[in-house]
Amino acid sequence: MSSSETSSAPTEKQPTTILCIGMAGSGKTTLMQRLNADLHAKKTPPYILNLDPAVSSLPFTANIDIRDTVNYKEVMKQYNLGPNGGILTSLNLFTTKFDQVLKFVDKRAGSVDHILVDTPGQIEIFTWSASGAIITDTLAATYPTVVAYIIDTPRTTSPATFMSNMLYACSILYKTKLPFILVFNKTDVVSHSFAVDWMTDFESFQQALQQDATYMSSLMNSMSLVLDEFYSHLKVVGVSAVTGEGIDDFFEAVKAATKEYETEYKPEIERLIQEKASQHIQEKEEQHRQQQLSKLMNDMKVSKGTEVPLDSGSKRMEDEQWEEEDEEEYENEDEDDEGEETDDEQENTLLGASRFPPSSSQQQNDAKFKAWLNQANESSMN
Ligand SMILES: Nc1nc2c(ncn2[C@@H]2O[C@H](COP(=O)(O)OP(=O)(O)OP(=O)(O)O)[C@@H](O)[C@H]2O)c(=O)[nH]1
Ligand SMILES: [Mg+2]
């Protein structure tokens, strides 16, 4: 299913899709619950999609739940898979029905402001699988879509872990090519100010690195230069899914990211869709042209009688091999074929006159006529 083939949302009102992506246990589901509660309190309830087939219980009611479509444990049993293979296969099975899912979302799209999407804990299953890409691209082609990359702040305080997490976020940004919000979660445990410091002040991250005397620090030193550019494209917020702290900042960031989607990402997505569509049209036109051509060749074959072996000519046209050498060969073939009944003739539905010899009475009449003509000639000569 390509994104260009999906149904389109109403143009008047477009809800923003928030894809919650993050490492296992970073707090995606808890944050979804918090966002859901906050939006309900503001009387703008969201539309919720749960794409995690392995979650045992959800703290919110999802409008569409992958678990209603596929039974993750059954999938593991049936396909003899481990937990990750089971999640991936479940997601693949669900993706085959995603056009129907989108129809449901479309119906509600006019009356909601946000579509919240929870993803599986095994981050790579969503971000690096074909089905994850299909779901992301399909949503992004239909609604303004932003990625909320959830980070477990207390577990990111060491420079090495911070760097790894940032590199992962960077890879997802380049993979999804969507507006990106870095969400430092669990700020009730540890404030995210150290992270903001490291991201905005290059020197301060260098200082933190210097405390790490291992050989890794020099590698990280050079990598941090690369990440400097990456940071400039991000929106950063600190939240606590448990206490609700920073949720307003989060929605502000979502608003800004939606604008960014409209101005920067949408034109690019539309250009790609058009490119695909025109490629599709070109392929269709070429197919049609080939069909017409072979129809024409068939018609010519039918009307050729028994003399002209057009079929071999048509093959030449298709192969575009009208070289002199070939032409000679072609003429020779014609000569060789004379007087012989070729396969083409047998296939020909308009049979040649030689297939209908004169009847015996006709032959007798012809003989009488010839004899009379000979007689007449002889008498006129005498
Ligand atoms: N203190 C604190 N704990 C949190 C916060 N958000 C989530 N947690 C806890 O972190 C743990 C994991 O939270 P989940 O919401 O299940 O995380 P998840 O990313 O959905 O996990 P997976 O789906 O398994 O990848 C739970 O014990 C939560 O209670 C927070 O803001 N503060
Ligand atoms: Mg979860």
Tab-separated table of C-alpha atoms in Angstrom, residues 115-327:
chain	number	residue	atom	x	y	z
A	115	ILE	CA	-4.209	11.449	17.014
A	116	LEU	CA	-1.940	9.768	19.557
A	117	VAL	CA	0.025	6.698	18.508
A	118	ASP	CA	1.732	4.378	21.010
A	119	THR	CA	4.480	2.178	19.549
A	120	PRO	CA	6.122	-1.092	20.665
A	121	GLY	CA	8.790	-0.972	23.363
A	122	GLN	CA	11.329	-2.557	21.046
A	123	ILE	CA	12.017	0.680	19.265
A	124	GLU	CA	13.779	-0.812	16.244
A	125	ILE	CA	10.719	-2.937	15.439
A	126	PHE	CA	8.781	0.196	14.641
A	127	THR	CA	11.512	2.499	13.368
A	128	TRP	CA	13.455	0.050	11.192
A	129	SER	CA	10.757	-2.272	9.879
A	130	ALA	CA	8.980	-1.969	6.550
A	131	SER	CA	5.596	-1.986	8.285
A	132	GLY	CA	6.661	0.808	10.670
A	133	ALA	CA	7.765	2.857	7.683
A	134	ILE	CA	4.488	2.172	5.854
A	135	ILE	CA	2.408	3.234	8.852
A	136	THR	CA	4.506	6.367	9.425
A	137	ASP	CA	4.524	7.387	5.759
A	138	THR	CA	0.810	6.723	5.348
A	139	LEU	CA	-0.084	8.824	8.372
A	140	ALA	CA	2.375	11.568	7.375
A	141	ALA	CA	0.920	11.698	3.862
A	142	THR	CA	-2.577	12.170	5.274
A	143	TYR	CA	-2.239	14.281	8.439
A	144	PRO	CA	0.322	16.653	9.912
A	145	THR	CA	2.549	14.185	11.738
A	146	VAL	CA	5.245	14.784	14.345
A	147	VAL	CA	7.572	12.428	16.200
A	148	ALA	CA	7.763	12.655	19.987
A	149	TYR	CA	10.997	10.898	20.918
A	150	ILE	CA	10.655	9.955	24.600
A	151	ILE	CA	13.838	9.784	26.665
A	152	ASP	CA	14.249	8.252	30.117
A	153	THR	CA	16.020	11.277	31.654
A	154	PRO	CA	17.360	9.635	34.857
A	155	ARG	CA	19.019	6.973	32.714
A	156	THR	CA	20.667	9.470	30.356
A	157	THR	CA	22.804	11.454	32.745
A	158	SER	CA	26.143	9.937	31.737
A	159	PRO	CA	27.696	11.580	28.644
A	160	ALA	CA	28.136	8.216	26.879
A	161	THR	CA	24.488	7.158	27.325
A	162	PHE	CA	23.340	10.645	26.404
A	163	MET	CA	25.373	10.543	23.233
A	164	SER	CA	24.088	7.073	22.269
A	165	ASN	CA	20.520	8.166	22.812
A	166	MET	CA	21.062	11.314	20.735
A	167	LEU	CA	22.640	9.333	17.919
A	168	TYR	CA	19.646	6.998	17.937
A	169	ALA	CA	17.285	9.994	17.876
A	170	CYS	CA	19.309	11.412	14.995
A	171	SER	CA	18.946	8.174	13.016
A	172	ILE	CA	15.170	8.215	13.557
A	173	LEU	CA	14.944	11.836	12.458
A	174	TYR	CA	16.681	11.000	9.201
A	175	LYS	CA	14.622	7.831	8.772
A	176	THR	CA	11.210	9.420	9.323
A	177	LYS	CA	12.044	12.871	7.930
A	178	LEU	CA	9.363	14.384	10.166
A	179	PRO	CA	9.315	17.271	12.674
A	180	PHE	CA	10.944	16.006	15.828
A	181	ILE	CA	10.382	16.747	19.508
A	182	LEU	CA	12.859	15.458	22.078
A	183	VAL	CA	10.818	14.702	25.184
A	184	PHE	CA	12.891	14.305	28.338
A	185	ASN	CA	10.516	12.294	30.522
A	186	LYS	CA	10.595	11.539	34.259
A	187	THR	CA	11.743	15.043	35.197
A	188	ASP	CA	10.123	14.445	38.597
A	189	VAL	CA	13.140	12.203	39.274
A	190	VAL	CA	15.907	14.163	37.506
A	191	SER	CA	15.605	17.579	35.872
A	192	HIS	CA	16.460	17.666	32.181
A	193	SER	CA	18.400	20.926	32.558
A	194	PHE	CA	21.765	19.114	32.249
A	195	ALA	CA	20.676	17.843	28.814
A	196	VAL	CA	19.601	21.300	27.645
A	197	ASP	CA	22.941	22.580	28.865
A	198	TRP	CA	24.863	19.962	26.904
A	199	MET	CA	22.838	20.583	23.787
A	200	THR	CA	23.077	24.357	23.775
A	201	ASP	CA	26.585	24.803	25.155
A	202	PHE	CA	29.155	22.768	23.327
A	203	GLU	CA	31.865	23.581	25.899
A	204	SER	CA	29.817	22.207	28.758
A	205	PHE	CA	29.436	18.824	27.035
A	206	GLN	CA	33.176	18.814	26.310
A	207	GLN	CA	33.815	19.375	30.013
A	208	ALA	CA	31.543	16.487	30.939
A	209	LEU	CA	33.386	14.295	28.450
A	210	GLN	CA	36.779	15.194	29.908
A	211	GLN	CA	35.776	13.571	33.166
A	212	ASP	CA	35.581	10.329	31.244
A	213	ALA	CA	39.219	9.410	30.634
A	214	THR	CA	38.639	6.301	28.506
A	215	TYR	CA	39.563	6.049	24.815
A	216	MET	CA	35.858	6.435	24.051
A	217	SER	CA	35.949	10.070	25.070
A	218	SER	CA	38.000	11.108	22.029
A	219	LEU	CA	35.564	9.299	19.745
A	220	MET	CA	32.650	10.974	21.500
A	221	ASN	CA	34.439	14.288	21.195
A	222	SER	CA	34.356	14.104	17.430
A	223	MET	CA	30.821	12.732	17.356
A	224	SER	CA	29.539	15.578	19.485
A	225	LEU	CA	30.600	17.947	16.702
A	226	VAL	CA	28.296	16.092	14.319
A	227	LEU	CA	25.417	16.228	16.777
A	228	ASP	CA	25.703	19.995	17.125
A	229	GLU	CA	24.049	20.389	13.720
A	230	PHE	CA	21.379	17.825	14.660
A	231	TYR	CA	20.433	19.740	17.830
A	232	SER	CA	19.664	22.856	15.804
A	233	HIS	CA	16.712	21.036	14.157
A	234	LEU	CA	15.066	19.961	17.378
A	235	LYS	CA	12.488	21.083	19.858
A	236	VAL	CA	13.323	20.049	23.412
A	237	VAL	CA	10.892	19.730	26.292
A	238	GLY	CA	11.092	18.211	29.750
A	239	VAL	CA	7.987	16.477	31.114
A	240	SER	CA	6.854	14.169	33.834
A	241	ALA	CA	4.217	11.746	32.655
A	242	VAL	CA	3.501	10.951	36.296
A	243	THR	CA	3.028	14.467	37.705
A	244	GLY	CA	1.962	16.216	34.512
A	245	GLU	CA	4.758	18.749	34.745
A	246	GLY	CA	5.752	20.279	31.380
A	247	ILE	CA	2.705	18.977	29.474
A	248	ASP	CA	1.728	22.498	28.337
A	249	ASP	CA	5.259	22.982	26.970
A	250	PHE	CA	4.844	19.695	25.162
A	251	PHE	CA	1.653	20.861	23.422
A	252	GLU	CA	3.334	24.174	22.508
A	253	ALA	CA	6.135	22.191	20.891
A	254	VAL	CA	3.532	20.075	19.048
A	255	LYS	CA	1.911	23.253	17.707
A	256	ALA	CA	5.241	24.586	16.452
A	257	ALA	CA	6.109	21.191	14.951
A	258	THR	CA	2.726	21.101	13.164
A	259	LYS	CA	3.495	24.497	11.595
A	260	GLU	CA	6.894	23.208	10.599
A	261	TYR	CA	5.207	20.204	8.997
A	262	GLU	CA	2.886	22.471	6.985
A	263	THR	CA	5.612	24.794	5.749
A	264	GLU	CA	8.595	22.511	5.314
A	265	TYR	CA	7.582	18.879	5.272
A	266	LYS	CA	4.206	18.849	3.527
A	267	PRO	CA	5.430	20.415	0.264
A	268	GLU	CA	8.211	17.819	0.131
A	269	ILE	CA	5.812	14.952	0.916
A	270	GLU	CA	3.394	16.210	-1.762
A	271	ARG	CA	6.225	16.490	-4.258
A	272	LEU	CA	7.205	12.868	-3.546
A	273	ILE	CA	3.596	11.691	-3.884
A	274	GLN	CA	3.259	13.525	-7.212
A	275	GLU	CA	6.530	12.065	-8.409
A	276	LYS	CA	5.286	8.581	-7.557
A	277	ALA	CA	1.915	9.287	-9.193
A	278	SER	CA	3.463	10.578	-12.419
A	279	GLN	CA	5.799	7.579	-12.452
A	280	HIS	CA	2.730	5.390	-12.068
A	281	ILE	CA	0.944	7.221	-14.919
A	282	GLN	CA	4.004	6.865	-17.140
A	283	GLU	CA	4.157	3.144	-16.439
A	284	LYS	CA	0.441	2.825	-17.217
A	285	GLU	CA	0.843	4.779	-20.469
A	286	GLU	CA	3.751	2.598	-21.524
A	287	GLN	CA	1.740	-0.523	-20.705
A	288	HIS	CA	-1.209	0.828	-22.729
A	289	ARG	CA	1.086	1.695	-25.640
A	290	GLN	CA	2.525	-1.831	-25.622
A	291	GLN	CA	-0.976	-3.320	-25.521
A	292	GLN	CA	-2.083	-1.176	-28.460
A	293	LEU	CA	1.037	-2.086	-30.373
A	294	SER	CA	0.599	-5.817	-29.900
A	295	LYS	CA	-3.091	-5.460	-30.819
A	296	LEU	CA	-2.075	-3.660	-33.975
A	297	MET	CA	0.462	-6.374	-34.797
A	298	ASN	CA	-2.199	-9.017	-34.272
A	299	ASP	CA	-4.576	-7.165	-36.586
A	300	MET	CA	-1.869	-6.953	-39.225
A	301	LYS	CA	-1.164	-10.648	-38.815
A	302	VAL	CA	-4.845	-11.456	-39.363
A	303	SER	CA	-5.167	-9.369	-42.523
A	304	LYS	CA	-1.899	-10.390	-44.128
A	305	GLY	CA	-3.259	-13.400	-46.098
A	306	THR	CA	-0.761	-16.215	-46.549
A	307	GLU	CA	2.060	-14.424	-48.269
A	308	VAL	CA	3.728	-11.926	-45.915
A	309	PRO	CA	5.338	-13.225	-42.741
A	310	LEU	CA	4.601	-10.118	-40.727
A	311	ASP	CA	4.970	-11.868	-37.424
A	312	SER	CA	8.723	-12.147	-37.733
A	313	GLY	CA	8.690	-8.471	-38.730
A	314	SER	CA	6.785	-7.541	-35.602
A	315	LYS	CA	9.316	-9.344	-33.476
A	316	ARG	CA	11.997	-7.303	-35.113
A	317	MET	CA	10.157	-4.094	-34.391
A	318	GLU	CA	9.874	-5.035	-30.768
A	319	ASP	CA	13.525	-5.858	-30.600
A	320	GLU	CA	14.382	-2.707	-32.543
A	321	GLN	CA	16.869	-4.594	-34.627
A	322	TRP	CA	16.404	-3.160	-38.064
A	323	GLU	CA	19.990	-3.565	-38.978
A	324	GLU	CA	21.014	-4.287	-42.527
A	325	GLU	CA	22.255	-7.744	-41.695
A	326	ASP	CA	18.939	-8.637	-40.207
A	327	GLU	CA	17.062	-7.243	-43.160
